[in-house]
PDB file of N, CA and C in Angstrom:
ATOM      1  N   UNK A  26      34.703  48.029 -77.873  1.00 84.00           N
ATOM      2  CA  UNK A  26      36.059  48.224 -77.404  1.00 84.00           C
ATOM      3  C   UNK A  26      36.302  49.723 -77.255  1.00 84.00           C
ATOM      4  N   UNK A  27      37.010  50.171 -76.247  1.00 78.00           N
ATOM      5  CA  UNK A  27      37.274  51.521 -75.767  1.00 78.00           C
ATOM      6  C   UNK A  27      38.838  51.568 -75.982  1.00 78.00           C
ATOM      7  N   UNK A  28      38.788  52.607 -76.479  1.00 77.00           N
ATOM      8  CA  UNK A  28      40.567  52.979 -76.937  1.00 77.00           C
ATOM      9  C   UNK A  28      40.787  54.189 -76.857  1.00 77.00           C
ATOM     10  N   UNK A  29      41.785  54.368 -75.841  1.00 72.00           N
ATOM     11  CA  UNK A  29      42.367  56.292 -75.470  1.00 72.00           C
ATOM     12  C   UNK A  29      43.569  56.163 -75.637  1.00 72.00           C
ATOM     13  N   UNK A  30      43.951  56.697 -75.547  1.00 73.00           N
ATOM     14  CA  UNK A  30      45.523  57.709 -75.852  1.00 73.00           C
ATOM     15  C   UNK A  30      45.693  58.680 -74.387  1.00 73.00           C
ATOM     16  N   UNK A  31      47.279  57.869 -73.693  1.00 75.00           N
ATOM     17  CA  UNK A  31      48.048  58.697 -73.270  1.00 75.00           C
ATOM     18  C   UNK A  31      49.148  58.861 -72.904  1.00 75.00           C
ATOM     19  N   UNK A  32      49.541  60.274 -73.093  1.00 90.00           N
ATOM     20  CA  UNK A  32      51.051  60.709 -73.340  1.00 90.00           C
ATOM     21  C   UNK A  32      51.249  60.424 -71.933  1.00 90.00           C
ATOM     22  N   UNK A  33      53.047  60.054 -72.081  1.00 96.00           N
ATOM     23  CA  UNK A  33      53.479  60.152 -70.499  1.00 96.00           C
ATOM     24  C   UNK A  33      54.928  61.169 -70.824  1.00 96.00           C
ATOM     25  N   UNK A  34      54.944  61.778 -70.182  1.00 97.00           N
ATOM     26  CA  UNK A  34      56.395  62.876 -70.058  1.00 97.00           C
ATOM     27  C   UNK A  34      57.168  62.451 -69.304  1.00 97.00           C
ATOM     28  N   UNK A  35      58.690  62.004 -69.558  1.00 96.00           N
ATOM     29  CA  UNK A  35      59.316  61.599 -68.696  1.00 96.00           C
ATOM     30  C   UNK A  35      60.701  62.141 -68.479  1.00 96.00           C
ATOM     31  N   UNK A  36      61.567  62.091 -67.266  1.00 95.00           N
ATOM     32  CA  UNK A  36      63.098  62.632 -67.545  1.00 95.00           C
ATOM     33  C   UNK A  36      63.472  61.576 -66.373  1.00 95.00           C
ATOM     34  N   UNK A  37      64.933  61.410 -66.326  1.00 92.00           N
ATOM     35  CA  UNK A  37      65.301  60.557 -65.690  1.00 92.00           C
ATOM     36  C   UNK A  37      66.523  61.868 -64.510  1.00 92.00           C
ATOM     37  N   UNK A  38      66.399  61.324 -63.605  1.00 89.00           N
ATOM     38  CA  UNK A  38      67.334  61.881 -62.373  1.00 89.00           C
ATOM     39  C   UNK A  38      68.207  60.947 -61.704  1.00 89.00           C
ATOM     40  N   UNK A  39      69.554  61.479 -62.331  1.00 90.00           N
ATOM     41  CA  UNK A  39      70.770  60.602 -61.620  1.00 90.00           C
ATOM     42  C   UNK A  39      71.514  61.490 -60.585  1.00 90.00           C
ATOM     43  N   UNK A  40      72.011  61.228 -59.290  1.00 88.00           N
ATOM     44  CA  UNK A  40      72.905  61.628 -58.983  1.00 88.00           C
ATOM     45  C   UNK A  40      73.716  60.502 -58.372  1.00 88.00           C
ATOM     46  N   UNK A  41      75.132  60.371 -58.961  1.00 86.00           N
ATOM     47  CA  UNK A  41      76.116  59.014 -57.984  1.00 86.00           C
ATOM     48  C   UNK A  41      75.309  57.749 -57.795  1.00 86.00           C
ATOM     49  N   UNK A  42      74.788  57.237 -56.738  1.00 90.00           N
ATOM     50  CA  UNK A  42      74.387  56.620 -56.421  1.00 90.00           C
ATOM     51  C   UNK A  42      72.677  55.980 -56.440  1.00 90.00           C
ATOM     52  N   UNK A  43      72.416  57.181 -56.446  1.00 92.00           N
ATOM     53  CA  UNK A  43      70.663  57.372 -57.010  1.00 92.00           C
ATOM     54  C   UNK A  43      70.310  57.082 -58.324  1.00 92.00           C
ATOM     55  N   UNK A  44      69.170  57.004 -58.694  1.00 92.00           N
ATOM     56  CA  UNK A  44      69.070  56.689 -60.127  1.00 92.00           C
ATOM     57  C   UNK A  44      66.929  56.666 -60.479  1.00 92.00           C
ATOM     58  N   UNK A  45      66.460  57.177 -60.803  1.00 95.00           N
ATOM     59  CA  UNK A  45      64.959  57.142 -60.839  1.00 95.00           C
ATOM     60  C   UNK A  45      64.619  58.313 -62.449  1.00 95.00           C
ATOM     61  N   UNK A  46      63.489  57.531 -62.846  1.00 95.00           N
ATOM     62  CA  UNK A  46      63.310  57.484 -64.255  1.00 95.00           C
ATOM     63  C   UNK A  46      61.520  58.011 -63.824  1.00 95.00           C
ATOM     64  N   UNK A  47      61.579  59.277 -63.989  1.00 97.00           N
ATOM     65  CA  UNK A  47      59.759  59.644 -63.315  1.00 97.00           C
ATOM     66  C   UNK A  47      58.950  59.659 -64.603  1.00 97.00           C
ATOM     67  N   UNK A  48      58.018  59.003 -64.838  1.00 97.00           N
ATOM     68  CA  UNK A  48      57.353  59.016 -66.119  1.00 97.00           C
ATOM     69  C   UNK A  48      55.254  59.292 -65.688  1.00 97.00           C
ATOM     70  N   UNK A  49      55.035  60.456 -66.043  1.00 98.00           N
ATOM     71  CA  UNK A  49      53.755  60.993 -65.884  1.00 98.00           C
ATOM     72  C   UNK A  49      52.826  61.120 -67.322  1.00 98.00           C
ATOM     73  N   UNK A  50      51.626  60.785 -66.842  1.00 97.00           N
ATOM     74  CA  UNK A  50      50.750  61.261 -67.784  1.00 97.00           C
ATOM     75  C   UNK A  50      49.396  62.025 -66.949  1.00 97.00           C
ATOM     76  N   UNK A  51      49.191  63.084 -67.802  1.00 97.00           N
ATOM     77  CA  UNK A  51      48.250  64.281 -67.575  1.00 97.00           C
ATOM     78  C   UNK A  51      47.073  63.928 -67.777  1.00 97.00           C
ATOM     79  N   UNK A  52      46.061  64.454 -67.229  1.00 94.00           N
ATOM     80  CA  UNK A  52      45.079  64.333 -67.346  1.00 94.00           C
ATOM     81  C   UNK A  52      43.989  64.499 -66.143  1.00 94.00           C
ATOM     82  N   UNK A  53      42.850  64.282 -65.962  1.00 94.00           N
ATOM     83  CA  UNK A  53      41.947  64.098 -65.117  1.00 94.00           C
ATOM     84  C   UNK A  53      42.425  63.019 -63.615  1.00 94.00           C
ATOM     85  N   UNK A  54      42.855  63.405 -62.461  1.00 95.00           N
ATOM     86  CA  UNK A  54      43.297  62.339 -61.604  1.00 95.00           C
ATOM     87  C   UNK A  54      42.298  61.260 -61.304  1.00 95.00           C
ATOM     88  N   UNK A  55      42.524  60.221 -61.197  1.00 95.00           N
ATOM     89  CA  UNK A  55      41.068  59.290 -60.635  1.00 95.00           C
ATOM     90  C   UNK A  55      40.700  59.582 -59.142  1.00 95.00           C
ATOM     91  N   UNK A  56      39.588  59.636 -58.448  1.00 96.00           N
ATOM     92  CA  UNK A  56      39.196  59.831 -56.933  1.00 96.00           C
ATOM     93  C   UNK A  56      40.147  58.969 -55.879  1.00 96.00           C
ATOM     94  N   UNK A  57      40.696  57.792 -56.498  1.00 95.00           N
ATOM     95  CA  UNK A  57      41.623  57.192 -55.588  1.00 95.00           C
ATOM     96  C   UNK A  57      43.246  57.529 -55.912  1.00 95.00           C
ATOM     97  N   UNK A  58      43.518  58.521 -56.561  1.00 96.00           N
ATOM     98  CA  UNK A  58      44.284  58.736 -56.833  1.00 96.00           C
ATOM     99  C   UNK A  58      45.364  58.151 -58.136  1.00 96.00           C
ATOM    100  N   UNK A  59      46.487  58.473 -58.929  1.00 97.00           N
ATOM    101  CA  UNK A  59      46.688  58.102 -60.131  1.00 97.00           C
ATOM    102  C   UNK A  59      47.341  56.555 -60.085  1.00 97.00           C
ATOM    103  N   UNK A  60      46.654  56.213 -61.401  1.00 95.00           N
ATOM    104  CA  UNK A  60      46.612  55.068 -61.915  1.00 95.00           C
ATOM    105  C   UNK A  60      48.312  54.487 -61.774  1.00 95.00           C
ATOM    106  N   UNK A  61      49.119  53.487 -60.981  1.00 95.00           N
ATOM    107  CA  UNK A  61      50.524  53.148 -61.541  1.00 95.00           C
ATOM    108  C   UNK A  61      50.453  52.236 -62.247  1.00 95.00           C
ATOM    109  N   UNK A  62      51.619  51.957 -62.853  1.00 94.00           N
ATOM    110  CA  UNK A  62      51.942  51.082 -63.846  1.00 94.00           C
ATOM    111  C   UNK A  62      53.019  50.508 -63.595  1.00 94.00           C
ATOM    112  N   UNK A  63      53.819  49.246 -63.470  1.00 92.00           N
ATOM    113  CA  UNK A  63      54.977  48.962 -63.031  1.00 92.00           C
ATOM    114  C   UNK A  63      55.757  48.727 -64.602  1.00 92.00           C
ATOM    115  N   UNK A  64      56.705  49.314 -64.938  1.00 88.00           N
ATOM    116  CA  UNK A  64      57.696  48.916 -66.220  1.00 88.00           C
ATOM    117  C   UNK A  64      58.427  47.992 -65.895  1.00 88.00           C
ATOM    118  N   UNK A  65      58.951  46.839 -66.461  1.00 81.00           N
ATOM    119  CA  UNK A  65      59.635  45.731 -66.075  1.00 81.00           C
ATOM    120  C   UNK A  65      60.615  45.327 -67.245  1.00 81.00           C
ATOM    121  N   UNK A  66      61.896  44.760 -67.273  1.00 79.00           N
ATOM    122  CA  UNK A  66      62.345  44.405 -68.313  1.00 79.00           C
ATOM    123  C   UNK A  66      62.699  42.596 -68.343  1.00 79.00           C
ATOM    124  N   UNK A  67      62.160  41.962 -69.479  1.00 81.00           N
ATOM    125  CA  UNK A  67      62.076  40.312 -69.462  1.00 81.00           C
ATOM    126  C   UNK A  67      63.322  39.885 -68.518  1.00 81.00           C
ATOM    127  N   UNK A  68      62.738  38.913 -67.745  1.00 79.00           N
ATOM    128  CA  UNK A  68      63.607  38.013 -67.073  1.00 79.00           C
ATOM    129  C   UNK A  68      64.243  38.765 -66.108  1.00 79.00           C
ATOM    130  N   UNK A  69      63.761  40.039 -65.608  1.00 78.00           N
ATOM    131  CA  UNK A  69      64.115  40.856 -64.180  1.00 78.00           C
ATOM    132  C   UNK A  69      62.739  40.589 -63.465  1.00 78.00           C
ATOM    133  N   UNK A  70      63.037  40.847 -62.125  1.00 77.00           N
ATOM    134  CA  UNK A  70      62.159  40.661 -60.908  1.00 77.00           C
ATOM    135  C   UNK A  70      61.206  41.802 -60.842  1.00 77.00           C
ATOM    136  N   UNK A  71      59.743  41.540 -60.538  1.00 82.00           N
ATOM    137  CA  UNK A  71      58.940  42.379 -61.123  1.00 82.00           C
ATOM    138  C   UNK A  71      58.620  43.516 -59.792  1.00 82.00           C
ATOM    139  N   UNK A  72      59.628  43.187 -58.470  1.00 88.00           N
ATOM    140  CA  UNK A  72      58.814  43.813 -57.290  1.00 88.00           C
ATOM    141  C   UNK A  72      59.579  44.947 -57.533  1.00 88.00           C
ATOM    142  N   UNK A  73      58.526  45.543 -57.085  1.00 91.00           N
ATOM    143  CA  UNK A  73      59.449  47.030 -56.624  1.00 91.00           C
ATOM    144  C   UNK A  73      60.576  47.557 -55.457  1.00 91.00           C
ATOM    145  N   UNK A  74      61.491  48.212 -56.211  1.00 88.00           N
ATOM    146  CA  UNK A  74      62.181  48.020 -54.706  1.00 88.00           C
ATOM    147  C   UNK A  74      62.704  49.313 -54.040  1.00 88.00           C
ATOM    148  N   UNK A  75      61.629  50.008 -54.194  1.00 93.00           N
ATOM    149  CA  UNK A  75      61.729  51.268 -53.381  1.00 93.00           C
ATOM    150  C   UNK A  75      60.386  51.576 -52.588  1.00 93.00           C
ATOM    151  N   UNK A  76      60.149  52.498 -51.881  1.00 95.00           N
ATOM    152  CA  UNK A  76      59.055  52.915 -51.221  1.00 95.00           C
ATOM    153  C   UNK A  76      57.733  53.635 -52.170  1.00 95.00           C
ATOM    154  N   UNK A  77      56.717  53.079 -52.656  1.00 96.00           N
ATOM    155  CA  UNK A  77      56.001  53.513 -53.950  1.00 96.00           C
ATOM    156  C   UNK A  77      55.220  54.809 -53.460  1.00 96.00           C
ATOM    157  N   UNK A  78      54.461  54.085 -52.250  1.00 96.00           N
ATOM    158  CA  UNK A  78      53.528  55.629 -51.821  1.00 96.00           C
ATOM    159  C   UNK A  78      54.302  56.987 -51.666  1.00 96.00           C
ATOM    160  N   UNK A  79      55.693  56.736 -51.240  1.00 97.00           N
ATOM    161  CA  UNK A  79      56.456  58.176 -50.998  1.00 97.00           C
ATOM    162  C   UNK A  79      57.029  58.702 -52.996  1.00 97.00           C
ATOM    163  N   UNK A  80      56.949  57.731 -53.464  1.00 97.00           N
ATOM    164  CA  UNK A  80      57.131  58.154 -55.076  1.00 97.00           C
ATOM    165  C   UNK A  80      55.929  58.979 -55.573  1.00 97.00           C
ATOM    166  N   UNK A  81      54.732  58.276 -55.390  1.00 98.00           N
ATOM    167  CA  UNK A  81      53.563  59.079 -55.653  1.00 98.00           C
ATOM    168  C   UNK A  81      53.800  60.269 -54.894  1.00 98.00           C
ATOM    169  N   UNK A  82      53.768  60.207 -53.835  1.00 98.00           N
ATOM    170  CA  UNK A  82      53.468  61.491 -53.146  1.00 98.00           C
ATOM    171  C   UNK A  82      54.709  62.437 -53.733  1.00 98.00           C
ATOM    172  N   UNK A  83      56.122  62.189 -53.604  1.00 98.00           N
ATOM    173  CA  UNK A  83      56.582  63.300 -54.354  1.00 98.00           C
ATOM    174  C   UNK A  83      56.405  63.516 -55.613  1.00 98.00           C
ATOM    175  N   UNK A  84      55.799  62.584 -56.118  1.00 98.00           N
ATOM    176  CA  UNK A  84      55.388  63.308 -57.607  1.00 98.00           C
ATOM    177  C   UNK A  84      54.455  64.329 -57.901  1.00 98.00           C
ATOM    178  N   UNK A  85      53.330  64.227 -56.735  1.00 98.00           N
ATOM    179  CA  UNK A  85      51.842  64.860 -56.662  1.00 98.00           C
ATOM    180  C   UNK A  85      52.639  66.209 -56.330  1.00 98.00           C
ATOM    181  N   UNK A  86      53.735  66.284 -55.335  1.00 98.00           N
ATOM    182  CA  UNK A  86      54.143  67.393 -54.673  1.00 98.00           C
ATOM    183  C   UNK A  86      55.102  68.134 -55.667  1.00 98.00           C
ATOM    184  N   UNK A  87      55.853  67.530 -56.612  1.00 98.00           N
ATOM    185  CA  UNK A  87      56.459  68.190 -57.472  1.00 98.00           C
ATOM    186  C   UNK A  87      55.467  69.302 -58.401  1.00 98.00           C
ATOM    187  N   UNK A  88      54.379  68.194 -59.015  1.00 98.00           N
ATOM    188  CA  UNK A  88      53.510  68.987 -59.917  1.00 98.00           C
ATOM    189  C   UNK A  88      52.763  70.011 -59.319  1.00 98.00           C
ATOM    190  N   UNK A  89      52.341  69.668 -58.089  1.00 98.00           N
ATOM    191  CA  UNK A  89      51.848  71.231 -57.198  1.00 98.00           C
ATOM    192  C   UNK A  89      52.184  72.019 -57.423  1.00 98.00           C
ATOM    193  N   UNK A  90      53.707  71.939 -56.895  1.00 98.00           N
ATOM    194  CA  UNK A  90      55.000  72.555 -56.707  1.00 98.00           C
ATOM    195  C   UNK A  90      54.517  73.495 -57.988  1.00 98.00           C
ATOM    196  N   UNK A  91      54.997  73.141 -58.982  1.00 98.00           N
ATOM    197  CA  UNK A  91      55.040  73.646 -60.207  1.00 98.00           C
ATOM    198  C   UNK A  91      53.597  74.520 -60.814  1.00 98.00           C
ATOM    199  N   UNK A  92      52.647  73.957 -60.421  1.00 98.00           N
ATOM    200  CA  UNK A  92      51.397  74.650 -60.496  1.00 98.00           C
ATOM    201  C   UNK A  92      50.903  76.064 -59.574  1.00 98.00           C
ATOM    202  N   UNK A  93      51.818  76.009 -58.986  1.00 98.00           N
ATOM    203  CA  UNK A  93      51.632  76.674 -57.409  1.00 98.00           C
ATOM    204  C   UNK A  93      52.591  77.954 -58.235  1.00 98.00           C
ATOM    205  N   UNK A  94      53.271  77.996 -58.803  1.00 96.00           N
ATOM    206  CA  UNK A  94      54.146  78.936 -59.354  1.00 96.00           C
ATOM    207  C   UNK A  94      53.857  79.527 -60.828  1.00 96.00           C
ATOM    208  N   UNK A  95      53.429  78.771 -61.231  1.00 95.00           N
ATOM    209  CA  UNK A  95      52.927  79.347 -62.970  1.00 95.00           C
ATOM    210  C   UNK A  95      51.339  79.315 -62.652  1.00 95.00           C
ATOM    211  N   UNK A  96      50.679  78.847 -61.580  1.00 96.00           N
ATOM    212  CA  UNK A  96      48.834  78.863 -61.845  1.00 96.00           C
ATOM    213  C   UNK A  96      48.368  78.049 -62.969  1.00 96.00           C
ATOM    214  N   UNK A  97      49.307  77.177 -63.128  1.00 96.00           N
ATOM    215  CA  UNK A  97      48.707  75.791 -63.574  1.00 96.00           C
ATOM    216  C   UNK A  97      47.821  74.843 -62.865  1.00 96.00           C
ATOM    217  N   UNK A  98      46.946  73.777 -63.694  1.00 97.00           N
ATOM    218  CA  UNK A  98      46.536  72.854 -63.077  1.00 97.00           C
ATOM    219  C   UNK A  98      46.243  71.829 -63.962  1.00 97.00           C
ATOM    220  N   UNK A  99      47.784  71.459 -63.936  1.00 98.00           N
ATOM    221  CA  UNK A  99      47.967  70.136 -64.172  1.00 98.00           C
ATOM    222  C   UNK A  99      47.302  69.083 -63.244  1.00 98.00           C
ATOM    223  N   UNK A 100      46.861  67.699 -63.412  1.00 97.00           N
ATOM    224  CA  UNK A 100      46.891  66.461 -62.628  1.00 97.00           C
ATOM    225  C   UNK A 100      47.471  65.228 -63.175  1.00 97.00           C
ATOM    226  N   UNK A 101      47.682  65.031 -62.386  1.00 98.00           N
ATOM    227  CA  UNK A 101      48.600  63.869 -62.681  1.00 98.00           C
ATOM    228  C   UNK A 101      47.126  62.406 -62.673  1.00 98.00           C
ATOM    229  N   UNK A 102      47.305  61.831 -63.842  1.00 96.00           N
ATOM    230  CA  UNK A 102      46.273  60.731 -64.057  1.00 96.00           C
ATOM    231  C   UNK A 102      46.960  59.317 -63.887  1.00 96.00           C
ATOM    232  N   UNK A 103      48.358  59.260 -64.568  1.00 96.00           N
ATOM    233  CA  UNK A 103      48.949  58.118 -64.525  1.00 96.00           C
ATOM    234  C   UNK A 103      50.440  58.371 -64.231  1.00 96.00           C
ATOM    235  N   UNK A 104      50.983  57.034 -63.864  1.00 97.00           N
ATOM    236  CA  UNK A 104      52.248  57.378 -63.282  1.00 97.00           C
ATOM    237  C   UNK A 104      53.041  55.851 -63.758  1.00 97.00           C
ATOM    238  N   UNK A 105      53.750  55.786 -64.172  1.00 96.00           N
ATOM    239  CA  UNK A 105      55.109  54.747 -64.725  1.00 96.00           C
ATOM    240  C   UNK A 105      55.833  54.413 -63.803  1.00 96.00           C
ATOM    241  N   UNK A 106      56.337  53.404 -63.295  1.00 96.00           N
ATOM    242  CA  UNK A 106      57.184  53.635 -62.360  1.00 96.00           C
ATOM    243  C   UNK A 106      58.536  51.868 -62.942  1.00 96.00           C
ATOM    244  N   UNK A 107      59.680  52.475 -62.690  1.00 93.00           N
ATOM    245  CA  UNK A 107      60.451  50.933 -63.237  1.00 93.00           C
ATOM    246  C   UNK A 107      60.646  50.656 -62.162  1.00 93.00           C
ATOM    247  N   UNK A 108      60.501  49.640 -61.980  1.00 90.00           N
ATOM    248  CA  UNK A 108      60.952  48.229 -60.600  1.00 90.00           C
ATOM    249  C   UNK A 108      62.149  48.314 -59.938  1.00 90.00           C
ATOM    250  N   UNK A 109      63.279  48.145 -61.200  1.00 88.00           N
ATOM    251  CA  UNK A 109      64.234  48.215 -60.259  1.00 88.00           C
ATOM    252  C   UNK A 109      65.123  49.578 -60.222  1.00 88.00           C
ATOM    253  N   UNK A 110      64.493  50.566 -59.850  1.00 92.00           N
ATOM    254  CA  UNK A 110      64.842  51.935 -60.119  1.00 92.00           C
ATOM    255  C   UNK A 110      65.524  52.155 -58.071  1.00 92.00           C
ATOM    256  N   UNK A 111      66.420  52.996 -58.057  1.00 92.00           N
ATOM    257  CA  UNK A 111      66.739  53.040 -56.648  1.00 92.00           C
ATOM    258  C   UNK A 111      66.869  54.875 -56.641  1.00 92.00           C
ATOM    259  N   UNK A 112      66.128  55.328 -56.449  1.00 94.00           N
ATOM    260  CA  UNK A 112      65.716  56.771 -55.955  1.00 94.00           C
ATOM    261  C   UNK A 112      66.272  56.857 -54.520  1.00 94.00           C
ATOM    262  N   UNK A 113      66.261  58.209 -54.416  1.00 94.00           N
ATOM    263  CA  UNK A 113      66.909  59.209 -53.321  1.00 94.00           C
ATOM    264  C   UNK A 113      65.958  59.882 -52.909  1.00 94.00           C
ATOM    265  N   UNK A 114      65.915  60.496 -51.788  1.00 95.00           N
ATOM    266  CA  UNK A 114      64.644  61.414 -50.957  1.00 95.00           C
ATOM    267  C   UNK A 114      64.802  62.760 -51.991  1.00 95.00           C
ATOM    268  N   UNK A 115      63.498  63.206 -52.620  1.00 95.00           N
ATOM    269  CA  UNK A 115      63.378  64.183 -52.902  1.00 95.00           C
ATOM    270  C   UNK A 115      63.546  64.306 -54.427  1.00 95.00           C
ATOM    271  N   UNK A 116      64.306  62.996 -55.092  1.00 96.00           N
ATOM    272  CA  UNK A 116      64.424  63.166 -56.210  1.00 96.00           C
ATOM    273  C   UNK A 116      63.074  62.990 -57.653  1.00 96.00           C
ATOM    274  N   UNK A 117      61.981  62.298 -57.117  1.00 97.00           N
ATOM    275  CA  UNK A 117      61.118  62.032 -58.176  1.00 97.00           C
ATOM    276  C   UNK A 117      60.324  63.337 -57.521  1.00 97.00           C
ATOM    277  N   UNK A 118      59.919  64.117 -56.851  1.00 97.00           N
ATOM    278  CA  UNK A 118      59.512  65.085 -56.518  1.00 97.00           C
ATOM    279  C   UNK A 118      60.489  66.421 -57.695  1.00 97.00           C
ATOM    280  N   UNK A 119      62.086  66.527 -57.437  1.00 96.00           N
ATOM    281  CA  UNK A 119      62.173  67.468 -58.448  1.00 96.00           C
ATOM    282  C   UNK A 119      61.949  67.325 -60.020  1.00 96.00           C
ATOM    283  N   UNK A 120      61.856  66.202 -60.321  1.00 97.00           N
ATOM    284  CA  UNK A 120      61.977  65.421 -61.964  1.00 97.00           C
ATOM    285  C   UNK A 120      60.605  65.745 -62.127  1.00 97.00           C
ATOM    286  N   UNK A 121      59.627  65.290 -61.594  1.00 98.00           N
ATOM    287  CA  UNK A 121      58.213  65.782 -61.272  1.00 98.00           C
ATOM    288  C   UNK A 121      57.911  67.008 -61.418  1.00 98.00           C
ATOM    289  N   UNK A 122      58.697  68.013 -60.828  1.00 98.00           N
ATOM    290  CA  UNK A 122      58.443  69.362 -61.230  1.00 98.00           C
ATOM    291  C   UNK A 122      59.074  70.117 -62.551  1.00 98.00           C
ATOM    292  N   UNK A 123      59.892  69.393 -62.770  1.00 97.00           N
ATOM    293  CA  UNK A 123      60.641  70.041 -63.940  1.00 97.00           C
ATOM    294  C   UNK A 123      59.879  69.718 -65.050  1.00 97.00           C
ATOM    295  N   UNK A 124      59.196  68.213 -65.102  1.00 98.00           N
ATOM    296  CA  UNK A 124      58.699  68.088 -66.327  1.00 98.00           C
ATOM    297  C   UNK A 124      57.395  68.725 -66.375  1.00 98.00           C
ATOM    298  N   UNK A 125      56.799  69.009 -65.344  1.00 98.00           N
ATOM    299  CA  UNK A 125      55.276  69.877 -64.997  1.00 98.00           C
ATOM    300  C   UNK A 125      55.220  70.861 -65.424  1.00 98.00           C
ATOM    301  N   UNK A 126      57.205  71.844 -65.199  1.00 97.00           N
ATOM    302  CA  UNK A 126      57.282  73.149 -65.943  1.00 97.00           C
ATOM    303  C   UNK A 126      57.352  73.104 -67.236  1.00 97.00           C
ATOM    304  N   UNK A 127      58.109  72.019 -67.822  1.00 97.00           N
ATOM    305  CA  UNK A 127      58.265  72.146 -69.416  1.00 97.00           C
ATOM    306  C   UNK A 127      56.834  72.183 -70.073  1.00 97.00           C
ATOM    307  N   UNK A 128      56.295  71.279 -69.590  1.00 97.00           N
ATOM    308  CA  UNK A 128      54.378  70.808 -70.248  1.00 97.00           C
ATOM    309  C   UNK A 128      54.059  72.390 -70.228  1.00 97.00           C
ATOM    310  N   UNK A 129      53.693  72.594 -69.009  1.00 95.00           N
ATOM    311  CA  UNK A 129      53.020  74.406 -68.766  1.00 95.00           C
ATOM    312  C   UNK A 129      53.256  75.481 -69.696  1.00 95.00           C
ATOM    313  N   UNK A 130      54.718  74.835 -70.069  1.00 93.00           N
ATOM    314  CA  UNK A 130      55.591  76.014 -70.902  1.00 93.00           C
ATOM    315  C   UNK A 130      55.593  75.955 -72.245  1.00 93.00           C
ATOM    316  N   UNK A 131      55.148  74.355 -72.606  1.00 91.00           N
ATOM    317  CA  UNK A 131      54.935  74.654 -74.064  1.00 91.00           C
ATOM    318  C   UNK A 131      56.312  74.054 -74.708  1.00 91.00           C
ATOM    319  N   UNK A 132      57.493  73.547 -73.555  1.00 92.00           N
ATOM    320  CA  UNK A 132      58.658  73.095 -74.480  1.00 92.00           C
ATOM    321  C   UNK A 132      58.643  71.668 -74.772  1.00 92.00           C
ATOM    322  N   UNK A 133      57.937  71.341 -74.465  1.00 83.00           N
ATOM    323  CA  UNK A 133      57.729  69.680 -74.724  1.00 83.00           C
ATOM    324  C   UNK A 133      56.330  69.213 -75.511  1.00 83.00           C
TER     325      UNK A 133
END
């Protein structure tokens, strides 16, 4: 049996109407890119109901983002995502970067 450990860093981004909960874990990315995970809560509907590939991608682009400015190199290995989460353009991209800066920085 194989048993690892990993952390996921997460913050949640509300504005009004929007609402998305970005939850990352660090590490080595896989060649097809990071592992998701769907979070679900009993007796809710398990589909997702936002656009997933544009979630990944602003997430990849947040942590860039953030690497691109401190000369980090973070990767993103795994990614959380809740089902019925309703995100806004641009928002798991900044949550993504903010938590990329805290890691880098040592406040988390």
């Amino acid at each position: 049996m194989q048993v690892s450990r990993v952390v996921f860093y997460r913050a949640q981004h509300i504005t009004g109407p929007t609402a998305v909960l970005v939850s990352i874990g660090f590490g080595k990315m896989p060649a097809r890119g990071p592992t998701v995970t769907r979070l679900v809560s009993l007796g809710k509907d398990s589909a997702i109901k936002f656009d997933l590939s544009d979630h990944v991608s602003e997430v990849l682009a947040g942590v860039a983002r953030a690497n691109a400015e401190t000369g980090g190199s973070l990767e993103v290995e795994a990614i959380e995502v809740v089902a019925d989460d309703y995100p806004g353009k641009g928002q798991a991209e900044q949550a993504a970067y903010g938590i990329a800066l805290a890691v880098q920085r040592g406040e988390c």
